[in-house]
Short mmCIF file of N, CA and C in Angstrom, two decimals:
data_model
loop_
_atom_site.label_atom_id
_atom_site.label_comp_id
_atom_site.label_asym_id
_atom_site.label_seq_id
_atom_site.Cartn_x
_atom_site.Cartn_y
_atom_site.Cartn_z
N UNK A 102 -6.46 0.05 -9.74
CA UNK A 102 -6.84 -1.29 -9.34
C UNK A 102 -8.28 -1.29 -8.93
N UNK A 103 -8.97 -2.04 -9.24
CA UNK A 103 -10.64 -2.02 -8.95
C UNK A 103 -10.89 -3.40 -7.85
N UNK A 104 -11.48 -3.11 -6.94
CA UNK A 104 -12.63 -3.62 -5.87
C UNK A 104 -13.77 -4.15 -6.65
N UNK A 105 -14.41 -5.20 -6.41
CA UNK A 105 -15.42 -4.81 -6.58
C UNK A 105 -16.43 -6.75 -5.90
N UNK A 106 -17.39 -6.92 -6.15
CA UNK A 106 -18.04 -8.57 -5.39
C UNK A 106 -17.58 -9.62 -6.23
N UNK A 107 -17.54 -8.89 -7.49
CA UNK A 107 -17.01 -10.24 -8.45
C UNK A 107 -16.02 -10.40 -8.44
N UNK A 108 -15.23 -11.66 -9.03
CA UNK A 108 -13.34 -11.52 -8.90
C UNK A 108 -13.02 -10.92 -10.76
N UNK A 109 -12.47 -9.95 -9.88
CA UNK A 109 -12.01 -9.48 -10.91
C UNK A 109 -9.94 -9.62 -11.39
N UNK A 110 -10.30 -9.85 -12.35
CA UNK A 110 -9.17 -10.30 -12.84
C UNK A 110 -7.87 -10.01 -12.18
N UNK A 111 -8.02 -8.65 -11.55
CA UNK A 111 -6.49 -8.06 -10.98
C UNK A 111 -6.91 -8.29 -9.60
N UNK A 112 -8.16 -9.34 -9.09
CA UNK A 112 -7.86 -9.33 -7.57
C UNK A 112 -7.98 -10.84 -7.33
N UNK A 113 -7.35 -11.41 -6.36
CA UNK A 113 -7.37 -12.99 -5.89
C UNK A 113 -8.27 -12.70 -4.72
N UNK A 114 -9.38 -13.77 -4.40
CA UNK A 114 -10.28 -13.90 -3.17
C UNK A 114 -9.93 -15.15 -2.65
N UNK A 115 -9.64 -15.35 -1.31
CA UNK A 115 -9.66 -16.69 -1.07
C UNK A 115 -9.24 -16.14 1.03
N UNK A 116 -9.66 -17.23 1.62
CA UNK A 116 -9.38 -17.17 3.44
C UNK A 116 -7.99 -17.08 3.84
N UNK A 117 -6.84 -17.92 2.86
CA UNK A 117 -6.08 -18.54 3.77
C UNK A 117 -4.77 -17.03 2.70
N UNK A 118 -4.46 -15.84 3.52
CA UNK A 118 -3.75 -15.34 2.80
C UNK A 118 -2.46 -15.60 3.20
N UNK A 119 -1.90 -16.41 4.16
CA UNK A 119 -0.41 -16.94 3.98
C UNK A 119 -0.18 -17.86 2.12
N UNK A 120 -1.13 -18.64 2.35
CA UNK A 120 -1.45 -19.28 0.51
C UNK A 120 -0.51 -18.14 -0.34
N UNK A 121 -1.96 -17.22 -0.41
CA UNK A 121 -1.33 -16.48 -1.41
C UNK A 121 -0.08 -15.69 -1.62
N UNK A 122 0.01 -15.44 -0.27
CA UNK A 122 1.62 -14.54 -0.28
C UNK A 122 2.73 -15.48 -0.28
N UNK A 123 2.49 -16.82 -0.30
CA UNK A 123 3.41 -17.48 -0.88
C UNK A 123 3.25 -17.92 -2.10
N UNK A 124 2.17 -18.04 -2.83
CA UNK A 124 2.16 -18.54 -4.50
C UNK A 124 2.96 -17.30 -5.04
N UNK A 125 2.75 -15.47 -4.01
CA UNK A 125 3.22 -14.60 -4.93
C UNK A 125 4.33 -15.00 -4.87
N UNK A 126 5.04 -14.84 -3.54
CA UNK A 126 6.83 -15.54 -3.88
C UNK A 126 7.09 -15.94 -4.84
N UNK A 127 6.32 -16.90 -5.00
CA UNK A 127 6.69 -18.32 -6.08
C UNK A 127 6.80 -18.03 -7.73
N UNK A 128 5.81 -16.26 -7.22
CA UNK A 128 5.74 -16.28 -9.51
C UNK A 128 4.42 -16.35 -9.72
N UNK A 129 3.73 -17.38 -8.44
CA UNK A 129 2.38 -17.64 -9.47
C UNK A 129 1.41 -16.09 -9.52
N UNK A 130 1.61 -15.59 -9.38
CA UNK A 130 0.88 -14.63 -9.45
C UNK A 130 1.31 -13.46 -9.32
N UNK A 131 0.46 -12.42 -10.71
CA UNK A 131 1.40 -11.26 -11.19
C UNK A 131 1.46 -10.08 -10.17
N UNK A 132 2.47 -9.58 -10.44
CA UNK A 132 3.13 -8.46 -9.19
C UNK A 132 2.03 -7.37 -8.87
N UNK A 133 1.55 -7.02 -9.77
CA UNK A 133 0.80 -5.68 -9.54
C UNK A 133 -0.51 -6.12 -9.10
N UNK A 134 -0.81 -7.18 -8.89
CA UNK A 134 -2.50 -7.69 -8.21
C UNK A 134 -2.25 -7.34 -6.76
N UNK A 135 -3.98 -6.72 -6.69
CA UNK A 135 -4.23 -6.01 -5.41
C UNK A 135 -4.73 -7.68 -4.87
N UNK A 136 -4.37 -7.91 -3.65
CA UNK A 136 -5.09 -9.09 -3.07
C UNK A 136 -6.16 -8.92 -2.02
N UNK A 137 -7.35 -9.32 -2.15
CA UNK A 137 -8.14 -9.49 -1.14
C UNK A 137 -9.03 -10.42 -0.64
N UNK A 138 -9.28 -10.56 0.71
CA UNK A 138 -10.04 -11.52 1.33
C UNK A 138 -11.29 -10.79 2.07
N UNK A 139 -11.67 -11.75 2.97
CA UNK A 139 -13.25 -10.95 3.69
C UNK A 139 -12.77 -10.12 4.52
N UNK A 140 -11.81 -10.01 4.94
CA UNK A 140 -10.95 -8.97 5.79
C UNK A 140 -9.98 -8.04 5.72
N UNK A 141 -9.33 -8.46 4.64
CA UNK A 141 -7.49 -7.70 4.10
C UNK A 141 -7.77 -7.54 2.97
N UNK A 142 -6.71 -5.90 2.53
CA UNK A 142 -6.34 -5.87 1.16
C UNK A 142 -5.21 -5.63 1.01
N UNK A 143 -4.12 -6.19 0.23
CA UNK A 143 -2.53 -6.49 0.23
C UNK A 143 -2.49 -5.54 -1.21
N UNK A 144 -1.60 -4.55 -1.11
CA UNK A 144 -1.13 -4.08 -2.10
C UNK A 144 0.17 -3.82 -2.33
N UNK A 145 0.26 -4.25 -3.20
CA UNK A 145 2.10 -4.39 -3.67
C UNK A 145 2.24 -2.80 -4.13
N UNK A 146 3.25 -2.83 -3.45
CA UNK A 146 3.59 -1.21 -3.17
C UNK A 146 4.08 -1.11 -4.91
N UNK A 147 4.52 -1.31 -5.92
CA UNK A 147 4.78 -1.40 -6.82
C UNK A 147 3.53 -0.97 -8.35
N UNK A 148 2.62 -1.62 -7.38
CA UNK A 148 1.33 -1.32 -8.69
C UNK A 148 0.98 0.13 -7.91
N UNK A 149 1.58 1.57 -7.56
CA UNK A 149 0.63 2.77 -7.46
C UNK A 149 -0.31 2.77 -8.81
N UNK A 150 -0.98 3.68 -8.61
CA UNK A 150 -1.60 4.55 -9.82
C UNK A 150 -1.09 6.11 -10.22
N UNK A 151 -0.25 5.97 -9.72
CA UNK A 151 0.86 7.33 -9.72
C UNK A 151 1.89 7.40 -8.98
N UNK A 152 3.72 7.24 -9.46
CA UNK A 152 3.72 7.27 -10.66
C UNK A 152 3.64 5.98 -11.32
N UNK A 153 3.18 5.76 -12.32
CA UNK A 153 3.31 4.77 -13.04
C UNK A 153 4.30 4.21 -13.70
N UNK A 154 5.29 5.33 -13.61
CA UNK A 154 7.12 5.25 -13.96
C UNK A 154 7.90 5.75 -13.42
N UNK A 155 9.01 5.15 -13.22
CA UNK A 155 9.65 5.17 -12.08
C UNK A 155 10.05 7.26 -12.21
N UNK A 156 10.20 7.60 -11.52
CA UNK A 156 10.53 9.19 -11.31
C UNK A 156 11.95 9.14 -10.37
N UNK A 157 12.32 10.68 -9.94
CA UNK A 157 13.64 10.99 -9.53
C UNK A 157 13.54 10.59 -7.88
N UNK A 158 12.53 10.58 -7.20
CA UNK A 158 12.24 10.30 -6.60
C UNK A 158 11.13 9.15 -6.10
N UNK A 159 10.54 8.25 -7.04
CA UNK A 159 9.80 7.18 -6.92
C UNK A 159 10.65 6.16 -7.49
N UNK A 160 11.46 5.25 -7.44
CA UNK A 160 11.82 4.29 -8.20
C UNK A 160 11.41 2.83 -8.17
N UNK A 161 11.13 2.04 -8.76
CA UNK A 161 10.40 0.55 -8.75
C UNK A 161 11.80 -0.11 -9.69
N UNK A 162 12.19 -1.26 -8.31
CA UNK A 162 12.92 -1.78 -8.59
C UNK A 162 12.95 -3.52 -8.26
N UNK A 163 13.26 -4.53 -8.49
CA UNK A 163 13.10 -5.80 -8.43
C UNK A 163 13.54 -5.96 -7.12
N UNK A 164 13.13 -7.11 -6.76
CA UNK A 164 13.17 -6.92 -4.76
C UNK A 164 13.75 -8.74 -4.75
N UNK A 165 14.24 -8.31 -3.75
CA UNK A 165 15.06 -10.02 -3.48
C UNK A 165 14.09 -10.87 -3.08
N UNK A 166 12.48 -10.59 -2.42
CA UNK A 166 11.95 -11.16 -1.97
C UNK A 166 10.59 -11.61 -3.67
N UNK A 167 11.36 -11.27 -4.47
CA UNK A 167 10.56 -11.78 -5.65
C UNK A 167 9.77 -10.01 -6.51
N UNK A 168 9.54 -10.57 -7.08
CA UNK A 168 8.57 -9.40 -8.05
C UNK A 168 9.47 -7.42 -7.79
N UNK A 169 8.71 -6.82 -7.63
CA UNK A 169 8.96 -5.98 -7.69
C UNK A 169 8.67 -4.62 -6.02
N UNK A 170 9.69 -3.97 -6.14
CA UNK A 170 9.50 -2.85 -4.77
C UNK A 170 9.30 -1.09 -5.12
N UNK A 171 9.21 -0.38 -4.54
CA UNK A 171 9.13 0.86 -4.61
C UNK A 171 10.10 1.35 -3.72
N UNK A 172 11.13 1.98 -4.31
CA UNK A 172 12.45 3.00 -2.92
C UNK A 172 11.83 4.63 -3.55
N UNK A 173 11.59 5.05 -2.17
CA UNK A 173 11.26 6.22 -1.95
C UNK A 173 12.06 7.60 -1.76
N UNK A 174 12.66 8.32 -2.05
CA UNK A 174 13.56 9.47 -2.04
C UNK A 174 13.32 10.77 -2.25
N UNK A 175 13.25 11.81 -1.70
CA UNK A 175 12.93 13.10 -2.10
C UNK A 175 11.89 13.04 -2.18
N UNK A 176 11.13 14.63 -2.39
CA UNK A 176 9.52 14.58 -2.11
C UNK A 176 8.17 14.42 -2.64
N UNK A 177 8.94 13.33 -3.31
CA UNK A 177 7.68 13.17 -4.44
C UNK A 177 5.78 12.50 -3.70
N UNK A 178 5.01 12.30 -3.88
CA UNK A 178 4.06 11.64 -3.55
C UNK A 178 4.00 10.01 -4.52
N UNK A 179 2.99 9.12 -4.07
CA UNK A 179 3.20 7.90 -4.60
C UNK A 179 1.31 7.86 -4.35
N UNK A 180 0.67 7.35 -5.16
CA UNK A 180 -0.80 6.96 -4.83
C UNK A 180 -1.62 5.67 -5.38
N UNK A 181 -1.68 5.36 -4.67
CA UNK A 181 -2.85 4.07 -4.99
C UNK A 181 -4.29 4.16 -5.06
N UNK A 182 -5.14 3.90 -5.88
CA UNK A 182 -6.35 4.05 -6.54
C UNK A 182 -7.09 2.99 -6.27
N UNK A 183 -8.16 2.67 -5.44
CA UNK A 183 -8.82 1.43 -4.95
C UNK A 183 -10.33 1.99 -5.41
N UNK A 184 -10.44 1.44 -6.41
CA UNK A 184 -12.21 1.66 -6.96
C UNK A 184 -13.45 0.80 -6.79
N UNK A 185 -14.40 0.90 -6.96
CA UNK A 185 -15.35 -0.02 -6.96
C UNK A 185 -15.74 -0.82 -5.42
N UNK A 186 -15.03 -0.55 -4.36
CA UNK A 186 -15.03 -0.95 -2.96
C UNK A 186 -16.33 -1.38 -2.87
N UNK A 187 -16.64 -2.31 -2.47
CA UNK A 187 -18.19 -2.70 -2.15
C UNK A 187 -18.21 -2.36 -0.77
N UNK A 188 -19.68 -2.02 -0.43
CA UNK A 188 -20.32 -1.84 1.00
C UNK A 188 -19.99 -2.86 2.05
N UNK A 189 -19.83 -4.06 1.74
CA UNK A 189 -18.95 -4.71 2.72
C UNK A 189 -18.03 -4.97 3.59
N UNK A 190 -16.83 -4.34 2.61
CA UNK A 190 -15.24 -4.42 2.47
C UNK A 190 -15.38 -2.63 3.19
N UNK A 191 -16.27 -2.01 2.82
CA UNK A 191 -16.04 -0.55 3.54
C UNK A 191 -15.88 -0.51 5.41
N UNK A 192 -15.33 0.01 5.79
CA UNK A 192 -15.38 0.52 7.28
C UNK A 192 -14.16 0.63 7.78
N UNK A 193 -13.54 0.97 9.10
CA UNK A 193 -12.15 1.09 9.39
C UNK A 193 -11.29 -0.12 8.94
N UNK A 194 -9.88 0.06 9.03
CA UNK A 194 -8.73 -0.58 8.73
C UNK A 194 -7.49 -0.47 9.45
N UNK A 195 -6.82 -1.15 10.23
CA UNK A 195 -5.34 -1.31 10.44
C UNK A 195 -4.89 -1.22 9.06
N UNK A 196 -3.72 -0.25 8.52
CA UNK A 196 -2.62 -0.24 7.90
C UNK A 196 -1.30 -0.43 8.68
N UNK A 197 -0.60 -1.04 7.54
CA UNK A 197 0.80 -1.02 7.83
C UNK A 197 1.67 -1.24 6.59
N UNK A 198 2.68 -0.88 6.52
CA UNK A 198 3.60 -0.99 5.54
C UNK A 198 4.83 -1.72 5.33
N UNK A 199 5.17 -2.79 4.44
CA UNK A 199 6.65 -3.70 4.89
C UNK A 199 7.63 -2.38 4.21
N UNK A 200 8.56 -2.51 5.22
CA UNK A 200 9.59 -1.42 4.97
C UNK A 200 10.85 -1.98 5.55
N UNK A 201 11.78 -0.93 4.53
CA UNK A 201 13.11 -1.59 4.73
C UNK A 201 13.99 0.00 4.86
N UNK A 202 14.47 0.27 5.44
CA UNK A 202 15.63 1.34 5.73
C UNK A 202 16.92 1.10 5.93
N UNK A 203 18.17 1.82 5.62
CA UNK A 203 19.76 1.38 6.01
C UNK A 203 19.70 2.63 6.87
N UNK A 204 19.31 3.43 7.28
CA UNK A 204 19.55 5.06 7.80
C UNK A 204 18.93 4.99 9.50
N UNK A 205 19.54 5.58 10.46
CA UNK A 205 18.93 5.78 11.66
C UNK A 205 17.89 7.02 11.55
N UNK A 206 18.26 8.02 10.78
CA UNK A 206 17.40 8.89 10.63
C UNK A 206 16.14 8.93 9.92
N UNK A 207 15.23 8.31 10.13
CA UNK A 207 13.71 8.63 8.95
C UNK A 207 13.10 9.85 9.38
N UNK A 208 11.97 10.34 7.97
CA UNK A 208 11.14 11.25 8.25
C UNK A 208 9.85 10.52 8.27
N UNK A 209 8.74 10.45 8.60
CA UNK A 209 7.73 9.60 8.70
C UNK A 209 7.01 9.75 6.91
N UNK A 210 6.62 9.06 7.06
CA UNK A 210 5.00 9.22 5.60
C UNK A 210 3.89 9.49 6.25
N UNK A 211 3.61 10.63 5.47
CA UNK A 211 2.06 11.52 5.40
C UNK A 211 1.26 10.25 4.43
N UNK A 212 0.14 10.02 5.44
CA UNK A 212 -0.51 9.55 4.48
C UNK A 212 -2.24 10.09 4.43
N UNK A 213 -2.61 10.52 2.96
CA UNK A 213 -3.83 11.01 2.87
C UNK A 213 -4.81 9.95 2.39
N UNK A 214 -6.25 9.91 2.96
CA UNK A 214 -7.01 8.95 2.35
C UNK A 214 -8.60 10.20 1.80
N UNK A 215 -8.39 9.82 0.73
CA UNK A 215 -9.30 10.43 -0.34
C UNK A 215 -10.19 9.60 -0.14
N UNK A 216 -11.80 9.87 -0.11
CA UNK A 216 -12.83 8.78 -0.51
C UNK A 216 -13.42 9.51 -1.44
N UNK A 217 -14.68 8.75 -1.68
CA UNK A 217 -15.85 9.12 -2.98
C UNK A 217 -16.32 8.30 -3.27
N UNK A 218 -18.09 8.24 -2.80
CA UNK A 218 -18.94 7.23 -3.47
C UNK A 218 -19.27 7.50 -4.67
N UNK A 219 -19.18 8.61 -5.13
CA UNK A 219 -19.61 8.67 -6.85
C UNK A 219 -18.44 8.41 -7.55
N UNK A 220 -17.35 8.06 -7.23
CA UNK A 220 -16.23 7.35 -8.27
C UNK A 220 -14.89 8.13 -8.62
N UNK A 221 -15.36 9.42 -8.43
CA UNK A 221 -13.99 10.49 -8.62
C UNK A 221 -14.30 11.16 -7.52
N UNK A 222 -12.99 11.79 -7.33
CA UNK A 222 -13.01 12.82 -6.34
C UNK A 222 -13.09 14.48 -6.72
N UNK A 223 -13.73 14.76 -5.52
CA UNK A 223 -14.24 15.98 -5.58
C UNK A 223 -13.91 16.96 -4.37
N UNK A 224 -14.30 18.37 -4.39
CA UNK A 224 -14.28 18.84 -3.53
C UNK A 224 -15.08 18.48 -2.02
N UNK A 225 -16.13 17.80 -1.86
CA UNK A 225 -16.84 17.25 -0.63
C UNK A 225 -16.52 15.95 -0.50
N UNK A 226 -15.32 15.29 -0.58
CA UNK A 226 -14.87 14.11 -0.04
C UNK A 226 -14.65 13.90 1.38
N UNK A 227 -14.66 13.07 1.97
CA UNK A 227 -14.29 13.15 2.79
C UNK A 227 -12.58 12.93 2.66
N UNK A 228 -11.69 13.35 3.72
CA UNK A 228 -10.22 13.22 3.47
C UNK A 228 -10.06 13.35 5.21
N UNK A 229 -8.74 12.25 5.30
CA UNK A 229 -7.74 12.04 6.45
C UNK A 229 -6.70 11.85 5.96
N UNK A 230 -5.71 12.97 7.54
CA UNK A 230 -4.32 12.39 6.81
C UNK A 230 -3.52 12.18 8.13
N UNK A 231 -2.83 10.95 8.32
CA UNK A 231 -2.27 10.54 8.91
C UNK A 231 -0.83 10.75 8.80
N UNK A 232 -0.03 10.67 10.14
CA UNK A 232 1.57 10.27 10.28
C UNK A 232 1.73 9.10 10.24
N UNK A 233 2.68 8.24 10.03
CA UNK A 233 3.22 6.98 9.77
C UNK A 233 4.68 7.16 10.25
N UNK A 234 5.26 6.45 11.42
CA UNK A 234 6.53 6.66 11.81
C UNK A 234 7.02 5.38 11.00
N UNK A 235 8.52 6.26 10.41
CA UNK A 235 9.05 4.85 9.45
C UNK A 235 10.48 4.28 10.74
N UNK A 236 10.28 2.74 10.88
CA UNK A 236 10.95 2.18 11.80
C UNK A 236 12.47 2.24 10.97
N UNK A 237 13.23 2.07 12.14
CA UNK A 237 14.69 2.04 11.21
C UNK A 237 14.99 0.87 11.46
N UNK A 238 15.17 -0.10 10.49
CA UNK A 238 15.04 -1.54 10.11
C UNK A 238 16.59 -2.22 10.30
N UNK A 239 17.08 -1.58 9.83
CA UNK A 239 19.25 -2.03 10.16
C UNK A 239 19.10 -2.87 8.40
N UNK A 240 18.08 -2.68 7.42
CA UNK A 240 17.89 -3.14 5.97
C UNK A 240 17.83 -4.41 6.14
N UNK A 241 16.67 -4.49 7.15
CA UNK A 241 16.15 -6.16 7.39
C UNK A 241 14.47 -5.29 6.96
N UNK A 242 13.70 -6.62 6.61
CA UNK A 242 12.02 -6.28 6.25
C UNK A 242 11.79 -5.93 7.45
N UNK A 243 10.90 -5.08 7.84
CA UNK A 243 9.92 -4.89 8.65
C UNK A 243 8.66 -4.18 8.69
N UNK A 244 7.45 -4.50 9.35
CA UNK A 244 6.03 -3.67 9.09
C UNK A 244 6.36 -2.73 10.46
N UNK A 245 6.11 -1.58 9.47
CA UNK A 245 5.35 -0.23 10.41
C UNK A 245 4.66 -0.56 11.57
N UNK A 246 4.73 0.37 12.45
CA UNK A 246 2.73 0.23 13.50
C UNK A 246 2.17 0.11 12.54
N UNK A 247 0.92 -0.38 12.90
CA UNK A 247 -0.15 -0.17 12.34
C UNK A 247 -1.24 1.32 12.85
N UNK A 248 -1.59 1.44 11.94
CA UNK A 248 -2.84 2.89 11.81
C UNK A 248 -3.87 2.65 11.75
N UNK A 249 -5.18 3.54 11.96
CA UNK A 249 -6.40 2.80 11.77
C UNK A 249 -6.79 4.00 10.70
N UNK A 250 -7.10 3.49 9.94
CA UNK A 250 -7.99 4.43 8.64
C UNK A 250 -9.38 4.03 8.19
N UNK A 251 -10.23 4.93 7.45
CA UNK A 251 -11.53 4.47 7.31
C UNK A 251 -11.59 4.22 5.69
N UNK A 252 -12.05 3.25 5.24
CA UNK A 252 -12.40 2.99 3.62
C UNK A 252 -13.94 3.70 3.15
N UNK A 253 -14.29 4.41 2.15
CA UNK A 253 -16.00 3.99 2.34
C UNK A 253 -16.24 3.14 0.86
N UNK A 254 -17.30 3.28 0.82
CA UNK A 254 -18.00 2.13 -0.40
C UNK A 254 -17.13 3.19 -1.22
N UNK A 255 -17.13 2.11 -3.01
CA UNK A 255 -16.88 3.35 -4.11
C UNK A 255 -15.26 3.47 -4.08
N UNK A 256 -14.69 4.76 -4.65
CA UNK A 256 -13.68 4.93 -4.75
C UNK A 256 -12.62 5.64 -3.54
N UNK A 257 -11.70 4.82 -3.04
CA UNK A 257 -10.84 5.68 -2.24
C UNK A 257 -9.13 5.97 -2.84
N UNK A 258 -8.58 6.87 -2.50
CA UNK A 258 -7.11 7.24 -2.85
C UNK A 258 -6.23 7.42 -1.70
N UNK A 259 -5.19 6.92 -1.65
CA UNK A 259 -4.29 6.92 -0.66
C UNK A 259 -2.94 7.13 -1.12
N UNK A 260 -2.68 8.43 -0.56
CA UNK A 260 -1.39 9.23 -0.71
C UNK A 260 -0.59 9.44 -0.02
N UNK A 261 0.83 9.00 -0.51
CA UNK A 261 1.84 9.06 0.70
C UNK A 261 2.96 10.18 -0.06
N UNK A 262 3.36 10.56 0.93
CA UNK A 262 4.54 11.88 0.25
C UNK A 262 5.68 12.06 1.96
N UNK A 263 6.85 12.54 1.69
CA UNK A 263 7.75 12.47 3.15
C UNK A 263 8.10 13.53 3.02
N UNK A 264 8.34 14.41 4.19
CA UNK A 264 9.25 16.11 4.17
C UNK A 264 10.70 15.60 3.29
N UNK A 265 11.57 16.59 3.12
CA UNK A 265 12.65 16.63 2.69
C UNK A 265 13.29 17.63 3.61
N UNK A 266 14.49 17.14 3.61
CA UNK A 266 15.30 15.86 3.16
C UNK A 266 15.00 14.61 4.09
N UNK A 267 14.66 13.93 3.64
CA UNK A 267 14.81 12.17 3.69
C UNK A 267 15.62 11.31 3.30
N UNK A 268 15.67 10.40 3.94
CA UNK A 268 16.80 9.49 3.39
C UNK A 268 16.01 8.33 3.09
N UNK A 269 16.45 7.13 2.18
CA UNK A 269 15.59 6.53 1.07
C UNK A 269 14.78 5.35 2.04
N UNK A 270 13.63 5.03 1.73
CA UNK A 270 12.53 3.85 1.93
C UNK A 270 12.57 3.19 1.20
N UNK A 271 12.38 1.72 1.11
CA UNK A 271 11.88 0.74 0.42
C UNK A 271 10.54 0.12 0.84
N UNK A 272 9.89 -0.19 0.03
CA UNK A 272 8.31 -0.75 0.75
C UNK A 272 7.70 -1.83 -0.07
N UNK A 273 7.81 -3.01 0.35
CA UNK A 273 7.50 -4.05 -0.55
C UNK A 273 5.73 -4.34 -0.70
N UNK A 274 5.10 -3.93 0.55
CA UNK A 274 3.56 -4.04 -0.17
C UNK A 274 2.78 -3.15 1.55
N UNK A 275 1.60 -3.01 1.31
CA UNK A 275 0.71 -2.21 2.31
C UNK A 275 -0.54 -3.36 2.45
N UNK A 276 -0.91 -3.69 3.42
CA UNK A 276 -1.44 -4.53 4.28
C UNK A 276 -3.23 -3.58 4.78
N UNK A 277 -3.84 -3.52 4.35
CA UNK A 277 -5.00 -3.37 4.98
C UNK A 277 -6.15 -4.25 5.76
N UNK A 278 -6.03 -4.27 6.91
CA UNK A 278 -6.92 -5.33 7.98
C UNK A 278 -7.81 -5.07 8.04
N UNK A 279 -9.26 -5.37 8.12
CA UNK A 279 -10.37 -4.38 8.47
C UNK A 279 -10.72 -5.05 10.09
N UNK A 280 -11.11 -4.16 11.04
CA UNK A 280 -11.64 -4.00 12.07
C UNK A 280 -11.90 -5.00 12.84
N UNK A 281 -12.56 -5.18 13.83
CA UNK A 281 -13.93 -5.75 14.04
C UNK A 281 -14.50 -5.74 15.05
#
């Protein structure tokens, strides 16, 4: 999915993001668009950049709340690819994740954030990796705490993977706030 000042085709810009997270409800707008405003970037847990098909442990499945979800199982990793980030949109972030659990027992998500101003990653990236405690929901929606993570300009990657054994996650999209 690419960042970048212009609107680019796979991203919606606009203030009012209740709007948009209800046109997505609605259909009007396709599942895998990263959404962003002067502050947030909404990613539908569904568009990773790995895997791109569903695996034994990644599965993407249609979600009652419209479009499409990701259920998580066993220890696979899942990653999202945010390119082109402009200098703007760069600096810390509240994350959080809508999640759904039936299990009292969770293992949390590791989550790694890859950066790179030259566009790929390399060995001198900078990298953080965070815990994420997954709430046990009773398989009602709910967002995670929130985390604070850093974006920089350019390309960042964000990787989530859980110990094993785990018992299954669902995650309908990831919420990035920036600061202020």
């Amino acid at each position: 999915a690419k960042l970048s000042n212009r609107k680019p085709k796979s991203a919606v810009v606009g203030s009012n993001v209740q709007n948009i997270i209800n046109r997505r409800m609605n259909s009007q707008l396709e599942e895998e668009d990263i959404v962003t405003d002067e502050n947030k970037i909404i990613i539908p847990a569904a568009s990773c950049s790995e895997p791109r098909q569903s695996t034994n442990g990644v599965q993407f499945t249609k979600s009652f709340l419209g479009g499409q979800q990701l259920h998580h199982t066993g220890g696979d990793t899942f990653e999202y690819t945010l390119t082109d980030l402009p200098d703007d949109q760069a600096g810390t972030y509240y994350l959080v994740l809508r999640v759904c659990t039936v299990h009292l027992k969770q293992q949390p998500l590791l989550l790694t954030v890859t950066c790179n101003s030259g566009g790929y990653v390399g060995d001198n990236d900078a990298v953080d990796v965070m815990t994420i405690p997954v709430p046990y929901t009773v398989g009602e929606w709910q967002y995670t705490e929130p985390i604070k993570m850093h974006l920089s300009p350019g390309t960042n990657v964000l990787s989530f993977s859980r110990e094993t054994p785990n018992f299954g996650l669902t995650i309908k999209d990831i919420t990035c706030t920036m600061t202020t």
